[in-house]
Amino acid sequence: MAWGDAACGIVYSSVTMFLTWFYTDIYGLSAAAVGVMFLVTRVLDAITDPLTGIVADRVKTRWGHFRPWLIWFAVPYAVLAVMTFTTPEFGASGKLVYAYLTYTLLMLCYTFINIPYCALGGVITRDEKDRLSAQSYRFTISSLAGLMVSVATLFLVDFFGKENKQFGFQATMGIMGAIAIVMLAFCFFSTKERVAPAVEQQGSIREDLRQLLANDQWRIVAIITFFSSMAGVMRSAATLYYATYLMLGGVESAAGTAMKSAFVSTSVVGTIIGSIAAGWLAKRYRAVSLLKISTSCWSWLAS
């Protein structure tokens, strides 16, 4: 199961770590235009994420409710990853429209894979300890995929593109996309939905949304997730700028590429350690208490 999250992460990590820098320094968009585009896409995500979960609950195939999404959208996900990191020969307005279109479709495709994938953990086994173990492995493997991305991406861009970083990013994402397809296919064929839902979904989507918004515990978790995700994305987007312009003074070199890769990778190493520790801690402490403590510590360190 863990390879599905690695497949999602290998592309999504490329987006969070490198896309902002790619858009401004390689593609040629202004920082303001990129910021507005990301905001618009995130608002769309807030709508499509719950809707995708509701629809996935109602999908019935011989492979289950959630597994088919992995194979349906594997190839579109990889193709859109390459297209998002492709620089077309358009004017300024055309390039902005192209960026909106490809990035929005990529994030939609990510939603169509990741939301059902996250639900898959609840239907592969009834055993709570097995679920906990699966989630721990999932985050660890995903973090290792993120580490691979952080270490290898800039080297691959230089290797394939030489002085042409536009082509370098395009070729690099071709490799990342191909790896993602293989991982998603492996996850699909190596898992099975063993736990059938107690009651098949019969209500309307509007009723599901009403019940969701009425759940105060869901609202609390949603707020925590929103702010932690926002902080994480801001940090990831700013890291490469910090390394490029403050640490290296904007000078490009082989040594600089190595330094930037190492600097970007430091946070991923922390994530791997945290993922491994989370499985051990979750067996010994209540989930709510662990969430409160870890969130407080993370907020203090981030500040």
Coordinates of C-alpha atoms in Angstrom, one line a residue:
M1 CA 0.0 0.0 0.0
A2 CA 2.8 2.4 0.8
W3 CA 3.9 2.6 -2.8
G4 CA 0.7 4.5 -3.7
D5 CA 1.6 7.3 -1.4
A6 CA 5.2 7.3 -2.8
A7 CA 3.8 7.7 -6.3
C8 CA 1.6 10.6 -5.2
G9 CA 4.5 12.1 -3.3
I10 CA 7.1 11.8 -6.0
V11 CA 5.2 14.3 -8.2
Y12 CA 3.7 16.4 -5.4
S13 CA 7.0 16.8 -3.7
S14 CA 8.4 18.1 -7.0
V15 CA 5.6 20.6 -7.1
T16 CA 5.9 21.8 -3.5
M17 CA 9.7 22.0 -3.6
F18 CA 10.5 23.3 -7.1
L19 CA 7.4 24.5 -9.0
T20 CA 7.3 28.1 -7.6
W21 CA 11.0 28.6 -8.4
F22 CA 10.5 27.0 -11.8
Y23 CA 7.6 29.3 -12.6
T24 CA 9.4 32.5 -11.6
D25 CA 13.1 31.8 -12.5
I26 CA 12.8 29.3 -15.5
Y27 CA 9.3 29.7 -16.9
G28 CA 9.1 33.4 -16.6
L29 CA 6.0 34.3 -14.6
S30 CA 5.9 37.0 -11.9
A31 CA 5.7 36.0 -8.3
A32 CA 2.4 37.8 -7.9
A33 CA 0.9 35.8 -10.8
V34 CA 2.1 32.5 -9.4
G35 CA 0.7 33.4 -5.9
V36 CA -2.7 34.2 -7.3
M37 CA -2.7 31.0 -9.4
F38 CA -1.9 28.9 -6.4
L39 CA -4.6 30.6 -4.3
V40 CA -7.2 29.9 -7.0
T41 CA -6.2 26.3 -7.3
R42 CA -6.3 25.8 -3.5
V43 CA -9.8 27.2 -3.4
L44 CA -10.8 24.7 -6.1
D45 CA -9.1 21.9 -4.1
A46 CA -11.3 22.8 -1.1
I47 CA -14.3 22.0 -3.2
T48 CA -13.1 19.0 -5.2
D49 CA -11.5 17.1 -2.2
P50 CA -14.7 16.4 -0.3
L51 CA -16.7 15.9 -3.5
T52 CA -14.1 13.3 -4.7
G53 CA -14.4 11.4 -1.4
I54 CA -18.2 11.4 -1.7
V55 CA -18.1 10.2 -5.3
A56 CA -15.5 7.5 -4.4
D57 CA -17.8 6.1 -1.7
R58 CA -20.5 5.6 -4.3
V59 CA -18.3 4.0 -7.0
K60 CA -18.8 0.2 -7.2
T61 CA -16.5 -1.9 -9.4
R62 CA -15.3 -5.5 -9.2
W63 CA -12.0 -4.0 -7.9
G64 CA -13.7 -2.1 -5.1
H65 CA -14.6 1.5 -4.3
F66 CA -11.1 3.0 -4.1
R67 CA -8.5 0.9 -5.8
P68 CA -9.7 1.7 -9.4
W69 CA -8.9 5.4 -9.1
L70 CA -5.2 4.6 -8.8
I71 CA -5.1 2.9 -12.2
W72 CA -7.6 5.2 -13.9
F73 CA -5.6 8.3 -13.3
A74 CA -2.0 7.0 -13.2
V75 CA -1.1 7.9 -16.8
P76 CA -3.0 11.3 -16.8
Y77 CA -1.2 12.2 -13.6
A78 CA 2.2 11.5 -15.1
V79 CA 1.5 13.2 -18.4
L80 CA 0.2 16.3 -16.6
A81 CA 3.3 16.4 -14.4
V82 CA 5.4 16.7 -17.5
M83 CA 3.1 19.3 -19.1
T84 CA 3.1 21.4 -15.9
F85 CA 6.9 21.6 -16.0
T86 CA 7.0 22.3 -19.8
T87 CA 7.7 25.8 -21.1
P88 CA 5.6 26.5 -24.2
E89 CA 6.6 28.9 -26.9
F90 CA 3.8 31.3 -26.1
G91 CA 3.6 35.0 -25.2
A92 CA 3.2 36.2 -21.6
S93 CA -0.6 35.8 -21.6
G94 CA -0.5 32.4 -23.3
K95 CA 2.1 31.1 -20.9
L96 CA 0.0 32.2 -17.9
V97 CA -3.2 30.5 -19.3
Y98 CA -1.1 27.4 -20.0
A99 CA 0.2 27.4 -16.4
Y100 CA -3.3 27.8 -15.0
L101 CA -4.6 25.0 -17.1
T102 CA -1.9 22.4 -16.6
Y103 CA -1.3 23.1 -12.9
T104 CA -5.1 23.0 -12.1
L105 CA -5.6 19.7 -14.0
L106 CA -2.5 18.2 -12.3
M107 CA -3.9 19.1 -8.8
L108 CA -7.3 17.7 -9.8
C109 CA -5.7 14.5 -10.9
Y110 CA -3.7 14.4 -7.7
T111 CA -7.0 14.7 -5.8
F112 CA -8.6 11.9 -7.8
I113 CA -5.8 9.6 -6.9
N114 CA -4.9 10.7 -3.3
I115 CA -8.4 11.0 -1.8
P116 CA -9.4 7.4 -2.7
Y117 CA -5.9 6.2 -1.8
C118 CA -6.2 7.6 1.7
A119 CA -9.6 5.9 2.1
L120 CA -8.0 2.6 1.0
G121 CA -6.2 2.2 4.4
G122 CA -9.6 1.7 6.1
V123 CA -10.8 -1.1 3.9
I124 CA -7.7 -3.4 3.5
T125 CA -8.0 -4.8 7.1
R126 CA -10.2 -4.7 10.2
D127 CA -7.3 -4.9 12.6
E128 CA -6.5 -1.5 14.1
K129 CA -2.8 -2.3 14.7
D130 CA -2.4 -3.5 11.1
R131 CA -3.9 -0.2 9.9
L132 CA -1.6 1.8 12.2
S133 CA 1.4 -0.2 10.9
A134 CA 0.3 0.3 7.3
Q135 CA 0.0 4.1 7.8
S136 CA 3.4 4.3 9.4
Y137 CA 5.0 2.4 6.5
R138 CA 3.1 4.6 4.1
F139 CA 4.4 7.9 5.5
T140 CA 8.0 6.5 5.7
I141 CA 8.1 5.3 2.1
S142 CA 6.4 8.5 0.9
S143 CA 9.1 10.5 2.8
L144 CA 11.8 8.4 1.2
A145 CA 10.3 9.2 -2.2
G146 CA 10.4 12.9 -1.2
L147 CA 14.0 12.6 -0.2
M148 CA 14.8 11.1 -3.6
V149 CA 13.1 14.0 -5.3
S150 CA 14.9 16.6 -3.2
V151 CA 18.3 15.1 -3.7
A152 CA 18.1 14.1 -7.4
T153 CA 15.9 16.7 -9.1
L154 CA 18.4 19.6 -9.6
F155 CA 21.2 17.2 -10.6
L156 CA 18.9 15.6 -13.2
V157 CA 17.9 19.0 -14.5
D158 CA 21.5 20.0 -15.0
F159 CA 22.3 16.5 -16.5
F160 CA 19.5 16.6 -19.1
G161 CA 19.3 20.3 -19.7
K162 CA 22.8 21.5 -19.4
E163 CA 22.3 25.2 -20.0
N164 CA 18.7 24.6 -21.0
K165 CA 16.9 24.2 -17.7
Q166 CA 13.5 24.3 -19.3
F167 CA 14.2 21.1 -21.1
G168 CA 16.0 19.7 -18.0
F169 CA 12.9 20.1 -15.9
Q170 CA 10.7 18.6 -18.6
A171 CA 12.9 15.5 -19.0
T172 CA 13.3 15.1 -15.2
M173 CA 9.5 15.2 -14.7
G174 CA 9.2 12.6 -17.5
I175 CA 11.3 10.2 -15.3
M176 CA 9.3 11.1 -12.1
G177 CA 6.0 10.5 -13.9
A178 CA 7.1 7.1 -15.3
I179 CA 8.2 6.0 -11.8
A180 CA 4.8 7.2 -10.4
I181 CA 2.9 5.1 -13.0
V182 CA 4.8 2.0 -12.0
M183 CA 4.3 2.6 -8.3
L184 CA 0.5 3.2 -8.7
A185 CA 0.1 0.1 -10.8
F186 CA 2.0 -1.9 -8.2
C187 CA -0.2 -0.5 -5.4
F188 CA -3.3 -1.4 -7.4
F189 CA -2.3 -5.0 -8.1
S190 CA -0.9 -5.7 -4.7
T191 CA -3.8 -4.5 -2.5
K192 CA -7.4 -5.8 -2.0
E193 CA -10.4 -4.1 -0.4
R194 CA -11.3 -6.7 2.2
V195 CA -13.6 -4.7 4.4
A196 CA -17.0 -3.9 2.8
P197 CA -18.8 -0.8 4.0
A198 CA -21.5 -1.6 6.6
V199 CA -24.0 0.5 4.7
E200 CA -23.8 1.4 1.0
Q201 CA -24.0 5.2 0.4
Q202 CA -27.6 6.1 -0.6
G203 CA -28.0 9.7 0.5
S204 CA -27.5 12.8 -1.6
I205 CA -24.2 14.6 -1.9
R206 CA -25.8 17.7 -0.3
E207 CA -26.8 15.6 2.7
D208 CA -23.3 14.2 3.1
L209 CA -21.8 17.7 2.9
R210 CA -24.3 19.0 5.5
Q211 CA -23.4 16.2 7.9
L212 CA -19.7 16.8 7.4
L213 CA -19.9 20.5 8.1
A214 CA -22.0 19.7 11.2
N215 CA -19.3 17.5 12.7
D216 CA -17.3 19.7 15.1
Q217 CA -14.4 17.2 15.3
W218 CA -14.0 17.3 11.6
R219 CA -14.0 21.1 11.6
I220 CA -11.2 21.1 14.2
V221 CA -9.1 18.7 12.2
A222 CA -9.8 20.6 9.0
I223 CA -8.6 23.9 10.5
I224 CA -5.4 22.3 11.9
T225 CA -4.8 20.6 8.5
F226 CA -5.3 23.9 6.7
F227 CA -2.9 25.9 8.7
S228 CA -0.2 23.2 9.0
S229 CA -0.4 22.5 5.2
M230 CA -0.2 26.3 4.5
A231 CA 2.9 26.6 6.6
G232 CA 4.5 23.5 5.1
V233 CA 3.8 24.7 1.5
M234 CA 5.2 28.2 2.3
R235 CA 8.3 26.7 3.8
S236 CA 8.9 24.3 0.9
A237 CA 8.3 27.1 -1.7
A238 CA 10.7 29.5 0.0
T239 CA 13.5 27.0 0.7
L240 CA 15.0 27.0 -2.8
Y241 CA 14.9 30.9 -3.1
Y242 CA 16.6 31.1 0.3
A243 CA 19.4 28.7 -0.8
T244 CA 19.8 30.3 -4.3
Y245 CA 19.8 34.0 -3.4
L246 CA 20.8 34.3 0.3
M247 CA 23.2 31.4 0.7
L248 CA 24.7 31.4 -2.8
G249 CA 24.1 35.0 -3.9
G250 CA 22.4 33.9 -7.1
V251 CA 25.5 32.3 -8.5
E252 CA 24.9 29.0 -10.5
S253 CA 27.6 26.2 -10.2
A254 CA 27.9 22.5 -9.8
A255 CA 28.8 23.0 -6.1
G256 CA 25.9 25.3 -5.7
T257 CA 23.5 22.7 -7.1
A258 CA 24.9 20.2 -4.6
M259 CA 24.4 22.7 -1.8
K260 CA 20.9 23.5 -2.8
S261 CA 19.9 19.9 -3.1
A262 CA 21.4 19.2 0.4
F263 CA 19.6 22.1 1.9
V264 CA 16.2 21.2 0.4
S265 CA 16.7 17.6 1.6
T266 CA 17.1 18.6 5.3
S267 CA 13.4 19.0 6.0
V268 CA 12.7 15.7 4.2
V269 CA 15.1 13.9 6.5
G270 CA 13.2 15.3 9.5
T271 CA 10.0 14.1 8.0
I272 CA 11.4 10.5 7.6
I273 CA 12.5 10.5 11.2
G274 CA 9.1 11.8 12.3
S275 CA 7.3 9.2 10.3
I276 CA 9.2 6.3 11.9
A277 CA 8.8 7.8 15.3
A278 CA 5.1 8.3 14.8
G279 CA 4.3 4.6 14.5
W280 CA 6.2 3.9 17.7
L281 CA 4.6 6.8 19.7
A282 CA 1.1 6.1 18.4
K283 CA 1.2 2.6 20.1
R284 CA 2.0 4.1 23.4
Y285 CA 0.0 7.4 23.6
R286 CA -3.5 8.5 22.7
A287 CA -3.8 9.9 19.2
V288 CA -5.4 13.1 20.4
S289 CA -2.7 13.8 23.0
L290 CA 0.0 13.0 20.5
L291 CA -1.5 15.4 17.9
K292 CA -1.7 18.2 20.5
I293 CA 1.9 17.8 21.6
S294 CA 3.4 17.3 18.1
T295 CA 1.4 20.2 16.7
S296 CA 2.6 22.5 19.5
C297 CA 6.2 21.5 19.1
W298 CA 6.1 21.9 15.3
S299 CA 4.5 25.4 15.7
W300 CA 7.2 26.4 18.2
L301 CA 10.0 25.1 16.0
A302 CA 8.6 26.7 12.8
S303 CA 8.4 30.1 14.5

